[in-house]
Short mmCIF file of C-alpha atoms in Angstrom, two decimals:
data_model
loop_
_atom_site.label_atom_id
_atom_site.label_comp_id
_atom_site.label_asym_id
_atom_site.label_seq_id
_atom_site.Cartn_x
_atom_site.Cartn_y
_atom_site.Cartn_z
CA GLY A 1 94.17 75.08 96.64
CA ASP A 2 96.58 76.31 94.02
CA SER A 3 99.71 78.05 95.24
CA VAL A 4 102.96 79.58 94.01
CA THR A 5 106.24 79.66 95.92
CA GLN A 6 109.03 82.06 95.02
CA MET A 7 112.49 82.50 96.39
CA GLU A 8 112.87 85.14 99.05
CA GLY A 9 114.47 88.41 98.14
CA PRO A 10 115.97 90.78 97.78
CA VAL A 11 118.27 89.51 95.08
CA THR A 12 121.21 91.87 94.71
CA LEU A 13 123.32 91.69 91.55
CA SER A 14 125.85 93.74 89.69
CA GLU A 15 125.07 94.91 86.17
CA GLU A 16 125.67 92.19 83.52
CA ALA A 17 125.35 89.37 86.06
CA PHE A 18 123.22 86.29 85.41
CA LEU A 19 119.81 86.22 87.05
CA THR A 20 117.74 83.29 88.25
CA ILE A 21 114.58 83.68 90.30
CA ASN A 22 113.09 80.37 91.33
CA CYS A 23 109.36 79.67 91.16
CA THR A 24 107.51 76.44 91.87
CA TYR A 25 103.81 75.83 91.88
CA THR A 26 101.11 73.50 93.14
CA ALA A 27 97.98 73.18 91.05
CA THR A 28 95.31 70.77 89.96
CA GLY A 29 94.82 70.51 86.23
CA TYR A 30 97.02 72.32 83.76
CA PRO A 31 97.64 75.92 84.74
CA SER A 32 99.10 78.68 82.63
CA LEU A 33 102.16 80.30 84.15
CA PHE A 34 103.21 83.93 84.15
CA TRP A 35 105.86 86.32 85.31
CA TYR A 36 104.71 89.83 86.11
CA VAL A 37 107.00 92.76 86.91
CA GLN A 38 106.25 95.74 89.12
CA TYR A 39 108.54 98.76 88.77
CA PRO A 40 108.68 101.21 91.68
CA GLY A 41 105.44 103.15 91.99
CA GLU A 42 103.78 101.36 89.09
CA GLY A 43 101.27 98.59 88.49
CA LEU A 44 101.79 95.05 87.29
CA GLN A 45 103.06 94.40 83.79
CA LEU A 46 103.04 91.01 82.14
CA LEU A 47 106.63 90.04 81.40
CA LEU A 48 106.16 86.60 79.86
CA LYS A 49 103.89 83.60 79.86
CA ALA A 50 103.72 79.87 79.06
CA THR A 51 100.49 77.99 78.62
CA LYS A 52 101.57 74.35 78.43
CA ALA A 53 104.36 72.03 79.49
CA ASP A 54 107.77 72.64 77.85
CA ASP A 55 106.69 76.02 76.50
CA LYS A 56 109.33 78.72 76.87
CA GLY A 57 108.15 82.26 77.44
CA SER A 58 110.55 85.08 76.60
CA ASN A 59 110.58 88.85 76.52
CA LYS A 60 113.18 91.62 76.89
CA GLY A 61 115.95 89.06 77.40
CA PHE A 62 114.07 87.23 80.16
CA GLU A 63 113.14 83.56 79.74
CA ALA A 64 111.23 80.93 81.67
CA THR A 65 110.39 77.34 80.76
CA TYR A 66 107.26 75.53 81.96
CA ARG A 67 108.56 72.34 83.59
CA LYS A 68 105.69 70.04 84.49
CA GLU A 69 107.91 67.29 85.90
CA THR A 70 109.42 69.66 88.49
CA THR A 71 106.39 72.00 88.70
CA SER A 72 108.69 74.94 88.13
CA PHE A 73 108.86 78.13 86.08
CA HIS A 74 112.17 79.75 86.94
CA LEU A 75 112.92 83.20 85.54
CA GLU A 76 116.36 83.77 83.96
CA LYS A 77 118.22 86.55 82.25
CA GLY A 78 121.74 86.32 80.96
CA SER A 79 122.84 89.89 81.69
CA VAL A 80 120.82 92.17 83.94
CA GLN A 81 120.72 95.95 83.72
CA VAL A 82 120.12 98.57 86.37
CA SER A 83 116.75 99.23 84.72
CA ASP A 84 115.68 95.65 85.56
CA SER A 85 115.48 96.58 89.24
CA ALA A 86 111.88 95.80 90.21
CA VAL A 87 109.72 93.26 91.99
CA TYR A 88 109.03 90.09 90.01
CA PHE A 89 105.91 88.02 90.64
CA CYS A 90 105.37 84.47 89.50
CA ALA A 91 101.71 83.59 88.98
CA LEU A 92 99.45 80.86 87.69
CA SER A 93 95.94 80.77 86.36
CA ASP A 94 93.93 77.61 86.25
CA SER A 95 92.71 76.23 82.95
CA THR A 96 89.10 76.04 84.11
CA GLY A 97 86.73 78.53 85.57
CA PHE A 98 87.42 82.21 85.13
CA GLN A 99 91.18 81.95 85.40
CA LYS A 100 91.91 84.05 88.42
CA LEU A 101 95.59 84.61 89.00
CA VAL A 102 97.35 83.17 92.04
CA PHE A 103 100.54 85.06 92.80
CA GLY A 104 103.72 84.26 94.62
CA THR A 105 105.04 86.63 97.25
CA GLY A 106 107.27 88.49 94.81
CA THR A 107 111.05 88.78 94.62
CA ARG A 108 112.72 92.16 94.69
CA LEU A 109 115.68 92.49 92.32
CA LEU A 110 118.26 95.20 92.93
CA VAL A 111 120.87 95.73 90.23
CA SER A 112 123.81 98.01 90.93
CA PRO A 113 126.08 99.61 88.32
CA GLU B 1 97.89 100.70 72.80
CA PRO B 2 94.70 100.17 74.82
CA GLU B 3 95.14 100.15 78.56
CA VAL B 4 93.22 99.69 81.76
CA THR B 5 92.76 102.91 83.71
CA GLN B 6 91.90 103.40 87.37
CA THR B 7 90.75 106.39 89.39
CA PRO B 8 91.63 107.81 91.77
CA SER B 9 95.31 106.99 92.03
CA HIS B 10 95.21 107.58 95.78
CA GLN B 11 92.21 107.69 98.10
CA VAL B 12 92.36 108.55 101.77
CA THR B 13 89.28 107.81 103.84
CA GLN B 14 88.26 107.48 107.46
CA MET B 15 87.36 104.17 109.02
CA GLY B 16 83.68 103.36 108.56
CA GLN B 17 83.30 105.43 105.39
CA GLU B 18 82.22 104.05 102.03
CA VAL B 19 84.63 104.18 99.10
CA ILE B 20 84.18 103.46 95.42
CA LEU B 21 87.19 102.59 93.31
CA ARG B 22 86.75 102.98 89.59
CA CYS B 23 88.23 101.15 86.65
CA VAL B 24 87.81 101.42 82.90
CA PRO B 25 88.80 98.08 81.37
CA ILE B 26 89.98 97.66 77.80
CA SER B 27 86.92 98.15 75.62
CA ASN B 28 86.50 94.73 73.98
CA HIS B 29 87.36 92.73 77.08
CA LEU B 30 84.77 90.47 78.67
CA TYR B 31 86.30 89.32 81.97
CA PHE B 32 87.06 91.67 84.81
CA TYR B 33 88.94 91.24 88.06
CA TRP B 34 89.88 93.04 91.24
CA TYR B 35 93.03 92.21 93.19
CA ARG B 36 94.61 93.85 96.17
CA GLN B 37 98.14 94.13 97.49
CA ILE B 38 98.71 95.05 101.10
CA LEU B 39 102.01 96.91 101.40
CA GLY B 40 104.94 94.53 101.12
CA GLN B 41 102.74 91.47 100.63
CA LYS B 42 101.62 89.39 97.69
CA VAL B 43 98.90 90.30 95.25
CA GLU B 44 95.61 88.61 96.24
CA PHE B 45 92.57 87.85 94.14
CA LEU B 46 89.32 89.44 95.29
CA VAL B 47 86.66 88.85 92.65
CA SER B 48 86.05 88.06 89.00
CA PHE B 49 83.10 89.35 86.97
CA TYR B 50 81.67 88.13 83.70
CA ASN B 51 78.39 88.64 81.87
CA ASN B 52 77.24 91.15 84.47
CA GLU B 53 77.63 88.91 87.46
CA ILE B 54 80.25 87.73 89.91
CA SER B 55 81.82 84.52 88.63
CA GLU B 56 84.18 83.85 91.53
CA LYS B 57 85.16 85.54 94.76
CA SER B 58 87.71 84.97 97.47
CA GLU B 59 87.24 84.74 101.23
CA ILE B 60 88.42 88.34 101.46
CA PHE B 61 85.45 89.51 99.40
CA ASP B 62 82.87 89.56 102.17
CA ASP B 63 79.56 91.42 102.46
CA GLN B 64 81.39 94.74 102.81
CA PHE B 65 82.54 94.50 99.21
CA SER B 66 80.51 94.78 96.02
CA VAL B 67 81.26 95.20 92.33
CA GLU B 68 79.27 96.71 89.53
CA ARG B 69 79.52 97.48 85.86
CA PRO B 70 77.01 100.32 85.77
CA ASP B 71 77.29 101.56 82.21
CA GLY B 72 79.11 99.06 80.03
CA SER B 73 82.48 100.76 80.38
CA ASN B 74 83.21 101.39 84.05
CA PHE B 75 83.85 98.61 86.55
CA THR B 76 83.65 99.62 90.19
CA LEU B 77 84.61 98.15 93.53
CA LYS B 78 82.71 99.45 96.55
CA ILE B 79 83.71 98.97 100.14
CA ARG B 80 80.72 99.87 102.34
CA SER B 81 82.37 100.48 105.68
CA THR B 82 86.12 100.64 105.45
CA LYS B 83 88.41 99.15 108.08
CA LEU B 84 92.05 99.93 108.78
CA GLU B 85 93.01 96.56 107.30
CA ASP B 86 91.46 97.53 103.95
CA SER B 87 94.43 99.84 103.39
CA ALA B 88 96.10 98.41 100.30
CA MET B 89 96.75 98.92 96.61
CA TYR B 90 93.75 97.78 94.60
CA PHE B 91 94.33 96.61 91.04
CA CYS B 92 91.72 96.16 88.35
CA ALA B 93 92.43 93.76 85.48
CA SER B 94 90.61 92.71 82.34
CA ARG B 95 90.85 89.91 79.79
CA ASP B 96 89.29 89.37 76.42
CA ARG B 97 87.78 86.18 75.00
CA ALA B 98 88.06 82.88 76.78
CA ALA B 99 90.98 81.60 74.73
CA THR B 100 93.28 84.40 75.85
CA TYR B 101 95.14 83.89 79.10
CA GLU B 102 96.57 87.36 79.62
CA GLN B 103 95.12 89.73 82.15
CA TYR B 104 95.93 93.39 81.68
CA PHE B 105 96.33 95.36 84.87
CA GLY B 106 95.60 98.96 85.65
CA PRO B 107 98.07 101.14 87.57
CA GLY B 108 96.20 100.64 90.84
CA THR B 109 94.47 102.78 93.44
CA ARG B 110 96.21 103.18 96.75
CA LEU B 111 93.57 103.19 99.49
CA THR B 112 94.58 104.53 102.88
CA VAL B 113 92.11 104.10 105.73
CA THR B 114 92.80 106.24 108.79
#
């Protein structure tokens, strides 16, 4: 079945450092890809999405590009802030059926001042 | 901005008891989902619901689980006889028409089974 693999965390960075969180996927068909963020004690918030190959999703300084040839959707941000500390989940939904989300294991990001 | 709400935020129950977790999806949405997240683990799909019936369910969603949309606004998840391993955060999500890919999540209900 479909699956998502994320890099293990935690990722520890200093403020203003460059962030990359790797995500690769396995899917039949043409999935849509998402990054969700979970701040401490809160639910899941959609951070960005891409629905077809070569699409770039972006929001709040975060970016990810849907790479079909490498089945990847890596999350990047040029300069992280302390407030970005959270758990980041990569997810896919298939293009058929009722589009359930399949999540990766999540990567915890810790940003220190 | 419309949002998905869930009640209660935290439920403590004894093993073997029935629990009902409640969700109010965004009002014009048509597709509804339950997911769960065991502490420290990934978010897992449980069930999707459309047009008043289950459209897809995972292996986790066995006969102990059921879902209902009793009144056109609430969407409930019932666990008939809770087990210790049902302790998790349960998230409700909803989505509007078929062309939209985004699922909007509620804040979750933390279920603790003792």
